[in-house]
Amino acid sequence: MKNDNQNGSVCWESPSNIAFIKYWGKKGNQLPCNPSISMSLKHSITRTQLNYFPKKSNKRIHFEFDGNTQPIFEKRIAQFIDSLVNHSPFIADFEFNISSKNTFPHSAGIASSASAMSALALCLCSAEKNITGKKLEEQEYFQKASFIARLGSGSASRSIYGGYAAWGQTNAFSKASNNYAVPFSQYTHPVFHDYQDTILMISAKQKLVSSTAGHQLMNNHPYANARYSQAFSNFERLLGILRSGDLDAFVELIENEALSLHALMMNSSPSFILLKPNTLAAIKSIRQFRTDTKIPVCFTIDAGPNIHLLYPKSEKEEIIAFIDSELKSLLENGKYLLDETGNGPQKIIIE
Ligand code: PMV
């Protein structure tokens, strides 16, 4: 393939997401052991610009984060892009300058690999379209982007869609696939259309366990099969809850998922306790507040100590007052981040 003069630039912003049913355990080439479903965020975004030009040197991938070179990320991204040649053959003949930045702080309990890998996947798909001239229908385009994002980081497959996205094959949802995520928003009750996620920063320290190492803990885990069947059944129940808007059932299920993830980490070999004393204090306070006020606020937690507080938009004022009076003293520098359901990735036109 001769690609003279095929220089160009593409840019995407893509959000992080918070999983309601957790993906924990994988098989084969980044395939999930159970279906998961998440809400894409609005303000926790990675913006990635990819400049492409015909290959001139052996070092084909140049990566900057926040304007600085990042050799460790660069190596991971180079390996990832090299691994995509079978799916996107144009890659073999090009060199890429990639620059990326996040709108949210590092280690804030927000999955940066989801936003970063989905933004990069979308850039690569746009570059492929520009270079080859091959047009895909919108649905096929996003499906390919989700497929590519999944190979970078499983949860990133879900960030390709705004609102809610499901990933992982299951009889409960015939459109779902192990290979890519699919949108679920069109089936959700209006209360979920502007659901709030406030991230309580219990600790901003680096994670003790990477998600790669975390998924590996499920290989030979004594509870692996029980977990996978719990996740399939929780997933099916959650689809019903998202359709009906039954918030009491939602609260119970979401907290069960979060604590199941941490229970699995605690009794893995090696074992990890990622919850901090202040995480537990906040959980206690959230549950007490819910009992006292009957406001359907609940928590979920990923592989770290920070809490995602989930609640309907109509309760926002009361919840912020609750955080300020009861939870703030448990947070590092009193910090929390207000986020909510977002509309998904956006292509940025570069001037
Ligand atoms: O996509 P990964 O490999 O970073 O794994 C994500 C794992 C969790 O965030 C804990 C759960 C999930 O489904 O997002």
Tab-separated table of C-alpha atoms in Angstrom, residues 44-301:
chain	number	residue	atom	x	y	z
A	44	SER	CA	-14.737	12.516	33.535
A	45	ILE	CA	-13.318	12.619	30.051
A	46	THR	CA	-10.119	11.811	28.139
A	47	ARG	CA	-9.345	13.970	25.124
A	48	THR	CA	-7.005	12.325	22.621
A	49	GLN	CA	-5.557	13.716	19.427
A	50	LEU	CA	-3.915	11.368	16.957
A	51	ASN	CA	-1.736	12.705	14.142
A	52	TYR	CA	-0.923	10.126	11.490
A	53	PHE	CA	1.535	10.086	8.627
A	54	PRO	CA	3.205	7.413	6.484
A	55	LYS	CA	5.809	5.425	8.402
A	56	LYS	CA	9.270	7.013	8.393
A	57	SER	CA	11.036	5.428	11.337
A	58	ASN	CA	10.992	2.214	13.350
A	59	LYS	CA	9.629	3.928	16.442
A	60	ARG	CA	6.149	4.395	15.098
A	61	ILE	CA	4.245	5.466	18.176
A	62	HIS	CA	4.931	8.686	20.072
A	63	PHE	CA	2.767	9.362	23.090
A	64	GLU	CA	2.377	12.374	25.354
A	65	PHE	CA	0.130	12.770	28.346
A	66	ASP	CA	-0.572	16.305	29.559
A	67	GLY	CA	2.189	17.541	27.262
A	68	ASN	CA	4.861	15.217	28.748
A	69	THR	CA	6.356	12.041	27.319
A	70	GLN	CA	5.312	8.976	29.288
A	71	PRO	CA	7.584	6.016	28.421
A	72	ILE	CA	5.552	3.423	30.352
A	73	PHE	CA	2.203	4.413	28.815
A	74	GLU	CA	3.897	4.838	25.435
A	75	LYS	CA	5.164	1.251	25.538
A	76	ARG	CA	1.735	-0.096	26.486
A	77	ILE	CA	0.044	1.924	23.755
A	78	ALA	CA	2.631	0.899	21.147
A	79	GLN	CA	2.081	-2.789	21.988
A	80	PHE	CA	-1.657	-2.289	21.852
A	81	ILE	CA	-1.582	-0.521	18.462
A	82	ASP	CA	0.842	-3.094	17.013
A	83	SER	CA	-1.530	-5.854	18.111
A	84	LEU	CA	-4.343	-4.345	16.036
A	85	VAL	CA	-2.746	-4.841	12.599
A	86	ASN	CA	-4.916	-7.870	11.779
A	87	HIS	CA	-8.082	-5.887	12.456
A	88	SER	CA	-6.913	-2.616	10.875
A	89	PRO	CA	-4.132	-3.399	8.334
A	90	PHE	CA	-3.513	0.305	7.553
A	91	ILE	CA	-1.712	0.551	10.907
A	92	ALA	CA	1.369	-1.285	9.571
A	93	ASP	CA	2.203	1.566	7.171
A	94	PHE	CA	1.706	4.533	9.488
A	95	GLU	CA	3.363	6.412	12.276
A	96	PHE	CA	1.290	8.040	15.037
A	97	ASN	CA	1.811	11.016	17.311
A	98	ILE	CA	-0.703	10.756	20.110
A	99	SER	CA	-1.412	13.331	22.788
A	100	SER	CA	-3.887	12.806	25.545
A	101	LYS	CA	-5.235	14.559	28.606
A	102	ASN	CA	-7.881	13.886	31.243
A	103	THR	CA	-10.366	16.299	32.756
A	104	PHE	CA	-10.217	14.419	36.061
A	105	PRO	CA	-7.388	13.820	38.546
A	106	HIS	CA	-5.212	10.710	38.354
A	107	SER	CA	-6.234	7.960	40.817
A	108	ALA	CA	-9.524	9.613	41.639
A	109	GLY	CA	-11.324	6.285	41.629
A	110	ILE	CA	-12.333	6.969	38.060
A	111	ALA	CA	-11.372	4.357	35.503
A	112	SER	CA	-8.930	6.271	33.302
A	113	SER	CA	-8.211	3.226	31.127
A	114	ALA	CA	-11.869	3.195	30.034
A	115	SER	CA	-11.856	6.795	28.805
A	116	ALA	CA	-8.278	6.632	27.465
A	117	MET	CA	-8.658	3.395	25.506
A	118	SER	CA	-12.079	4.320	24.122
A	119	ALA	CA	-10.799	7.736	22.946
A	120	LEU	CA	-7.792	6.068	21.298
A	121	ALA	CA	-9.955	3.396	19.644
A	122	LEU	CA	-12.261	6.069	18.217
A	123	CYS	CA	-9.239	8.015	16.888
A	124	LEU	CA	-7.843	4.876	15.222
A	125	CYS	CA	-11.212	4.124	13.594
A	126	SER	CA	-11.497	7.717	12.329
A	127	ALA	CA	-7.931	7.601	10.984
A	128	GLU	CA	-8.696	4.314	9.215
A	129	LYS	CA	-11.790	5.836	7.641
A	130	ASN	CA	-9.842	8.895	6.415
A	131	ILE	CA	-6.943	6.865	5.055
A	132	THR	CA	-8.783	3.997	3.394
A	133	GLY	CA	-11.888	5.951	2.419
A	134	LYS	CA	-13.895	2.941	3.624
A	135	LYS	CA	-17.162	4.165	5.073
A	136	LEU	CA	-18.993	2.185	7.720
A	137	GLU	CA	-22.583	2.665	8.806
A	138	GLU	CA	-22.692	4.541	12.127
A	139	GLN	CA	-23.642	1.403	14.040
A	140	GLU	CA	-20.805	-0.622	12.459
A	141	TYR	CA	-18.349	2.172	13.130
A	142	PHE	CA	-19.124	2.303	16.847
A	143	GLN	CA	-19.176	-1.467	17.035
A	144	LYS	CA	-15.676	-1.591	15.610
A	145	ALA	CA	-14.526	1.163	17.976
A	146	SER	CA	-15.976	-0.766	20.919
A	147	PHE	CA	-14.260	-3.965	19.720
A	148	ILE	CA	-10.886	-2.156	19.452
A	149	ALA	CA	-11.395	-0.388	22.806
A	150	ARG	CA	-12.142	-3.758	24.442
A	151	LEU	CA	-8.768	-5.097	23.313
A	152	GLY	CA	-7.121	-2.149	25.103
A	153	SER	CA	-9.154	-2.395	28.315
A	154	GLY	CA	-12.335	-4.431	28.746
A	155	SER	CA	-14.336	-1.706	30.461
A	156	ALA	CA	-13.392	0.755	27.670
A	157	SER	CA	-15.681	-1.163	25.286
A	158	ARG	CA	-18.645	0.282	27.241
A	159	SER	CA	-17.449	3.920	27.087
A	160	ILE	CA	-18.177	4.080	23.345
A	161	TYR	CA	-21.846	4.688	24.150
A	162	GLY	CA	-23.542	7.413	26.126
A	163	GLY	CA	-25.991	6.557	28.881
A	164	TYR	CA	-25.884	2.828	29.574
A	165	ALA	CA	-23.933	0.108	27.796
A	166	ALA	CA	-23.812	-3.659	28.234
A	167	TRP	CA	-20.918	-5.941	27.390
A	168	GLY	CA	-20.755	-9.724	27.553
A	169	GLN	CA	-22.848	-12.478	26.072
A	170	THR	CA	-25.931	-13.535	27.995
A	171	ASN	CA	-29.336	-15.028	27.242
A	172	ALA	CA	-30.843	-12.116	29.186
A	173	PHE	CA	-30.039	-9.686	26.349
A	174	SER	CA	-29.829	-11.143	22.865
A	175	LYS	CA	-27.952	-8.141	21.382
A	176	ALA	CA	-25.091	-8.478	23.897
A	177	SER	CA	-21.745	-9.822	22.754
A	178	ASN	CA	-18.402	-10.758	24.282
A	179	ASN	CA	-16.627	-8.925	21.461
A	180	TYR	CA	-18.019	-5.435	21.900
A	181	ALA	CA	-20.449	-3.480	24.054
A	182	VAL	CA	-23.915	-2.437	22.912
A	183	PRO	CA	-26.057	0.536	23.950
A	184	PHE	CA	-28.749	-0.082	26.545
A	185	SER	CA	-30.081	3.445	27.165
A	186	GLN	CA	-33.122	3.079	24.944
A	187	TYR	CA	-34.545	0.513	27.364
A	188	THR	CA	-34.071	2.523	30.564
A	189	HIS	CA	-36.660	4.267	32.731
A	190	PRO	CA	-36.503	8.121	32.615
A	191	VAL	CA	-35.246	8.313	36.225
A	192	PHE	CA	-31.956	6.855	34.962
A	193	HIS	CA	-31.568	9.341	32.105
A	194	ASP	CA	-29.906	11.940	34.318
A	195	TYR	CA	-28.704	9.770	37.197
A	196	GLN	CA	-26.022	11.351	39.382
A	197	ASP	CA	-22.620	9.930	40.360
A	198	THR	CA	-20.683	11.833	43.015
A	199	ILE	CA	-17.210	10.423	43.536
A	200	LEU	CA	-16.092	10.597	47.163
A	201	MET	CA	-12.309	10.795	47.307
A	202	ILE	CA	-11.450	8.636	50.287
A	203	SER	CA	-7.860	8.366	49.065
A	204	ALA	CA	-6.065	9.659	45.977
A	205	LYS	CA	-3.156	7.218	46.362
A	206	GLN	CA	-2.140	4.902	43.524
A	207	LYS	CA	-4.132	1.662	43.324
A	208	LEU	CA	-2.622	-1.352	45.151
A	209	VAL	CA	-3.686	-3.759	42.447
A	210	SER	CA	-3.787	-3.107	38.700
A	211	SER	CA	-6.912	-4.323	36.955
A	212	THR	CA	-4.801	-6.792	34.907
A	213	ALA	CA	-3.550	-8.355	38.141
A	214	GLY	CA	-7.064	-8.102	39.567
A	215	HIS	CA	-8.673	-10.110	36.768
A	216	GLN	CA	-5.972	-12.750	37.199
A	217	LEU	CA	-7.053	-13.222	40.806
A	218	MET	CA	-10.205	-14.841	39.431
A	219	ASN	CA	-8.199	-17.638	37.769
A	220	ASN	CA	-8.429	-20.520	40.236
A	221	HIS	CA	-10.416	-18.415	42.681
A	222	PRO	CA	-12.415	-20.840	44.870
A	223	TYR	CA	-15.565	-18.728	44.412
A	224	ALA	CA	-15.125	-18.020	40.680
A	225	ASN	CA	-18.048	-20.140	39.472
A	226	ALA	CA	-20.353	-18.874	42.203
A	227	ARG	CA	-19.373	-15.303	41.306
A	228	TYR	CA	-20.005	-15.776	37.598
A	229	SER	CA	-23.448	-17.226	38.198
A	230	GLN	CA	-24.220	-14.402	40.666
A	231	ALA	CA	-23.123	-11.841	38.029
A	232	PHE	CA	-25.300	-13.427	35.300
A	233	SER	CA	-28.272	-13.375	37.625
A	234	ASN	CA	-27.581	-9.830	38.930
A	235	PHE	CA	-27.222	-8.658	35.332
A	236	GLU	CA	-30.595	-10.087	34.380
A	237	ARG	CA	-32.236	-8.550	37.455
A	238	LEU	CA	-30.616	-5.180	36.783
A	239	LEU	CA	-31.943	-5.059	33.211
A	240	GLY	CA	-35.449	-5.364	34.662
A	241	ILE	CA	-34.736	-2.691	37.290
A	242	LEU	CA	-33.298	-0.276	34.725
A	243	ARG	CA	-36.452	-0.719	32.654
A	244	SER	CA	-38.913	-0.374	35.546
A	245	GLY	CA	-37.155	2.306	37.622
A	246	ASP	CA	-37.564	0.276	40.843
A	247	LEU	CA	-35.059	2.238	42.946
A	248	ASP	CA	-35.382	0.133	46.121
A	249	ALA	CA	-34.360	-2.940	44.157
A	250	PHE	CA	-31.642	-0.887	42.416
A	251	VAL	CA	-30.044	0.214	45.698
A	252	GLU	CA	-29.902	-3.326	47.050
A	253	LEU	CA	-28.461	-4.823	43.872
A	254	ILE	CA	-25.836	-2.138	43.239
A	255	GLU	CA	-24.364	-2.384	46.739
A	256	ASN	CA	-24.401	-6.175	46.539
A	257	GLU	CA	-22.305	-6.012	43.347
A	258	ALA	CA	-19.787	-3.567	44.796
A	259	LEU	CA	-19.273	-5.553	47.995
A	260	SER	CA	-19.109	-8.860	46.078
A	261	LEU	CA	-16.198	-7.464	44.057
A	262	HIS	CA	-14.358	-6.526	47.239
A	263	ALA	CA	-15.203	-9.827	48.934
A	264	LEU	CA	-13.602	-11.618	45.974
A	265	MET	CA	-10.464	-9.503	46.315
A	266	MET	CA	-10.260	-10.099	50.047
A	267	ASN	CA	-10.295	-13.880	49.742
A	268	SER	CA	-8.148	-14.176	46.598
A	269	SER	CA	-4.588	-15.438	46.750
A	270	PRO	CA	-2.884	-13.056	47.162
A	271	SER	CA	-5.493	-11.156	49.112
A	272	PHE	CA	-6.203	-7.441	48.741
A	273	ILE	CA	-8.131	-5.186	51.060
A	274	LEU	CA	-8.714	-2.004	49.089
A	275	LEU	CA	-11.434	-0.543	51.280
A	276	LYS	CA	-10.091	1.960	53.824
A	277	PRO	CA	-11.499	2.583	57.295
A	278	ASN	CA	-13.058	5.781	55.938
A	279	THR	CA	-14.691	3.839	53.072
A	280	LEU	CA	-16.473	1.718	55.685
A	281	ALA	CA	-17.365	4.749	57.785
A	282	ALA	CA	-18.880	6.411	54.704
A	283	ILE	CA	-20.846	3.241	53.810
A	284	LYS	CA	-22.299	3.131	57.319
A	285	SER	CA	-23.261	6.787	57.132
A	286	ILE	CA	-24.830	6.420	53.646
A	287	ARG	CA	-26.943	3.475	54.806
A	288	GLN	CA	-28.065	5.329	57.941
A	289	PHE	CA	-28.979	8.394	55.873
A	290	ARG	CA	-30.990	6.182	53.499
A	291	THR	CA	-32.877	4.556	56.365
A	292	ASP	CA	-33.605	7.935	57.989
A	293	THR	CA	-34.649	9.846	54.874
A	294	LYS	CA	-35.916	7.072	52.535
A	295	ILE	CA	-33.895	8.755	49.766
A	296	PRO	CA	-32.751	5.987	47.382
A	297	VAL	CA	-29.047	6.844	47.436
A	298	CYS	CA	-26.546	3.999	47.184
A	299	PHE	CA	-22.857	3.375	46.622
A	300	THR	CA	-20.749	1.438	44.217
A	301	ILE	CA	-16.983	0.977	44.336
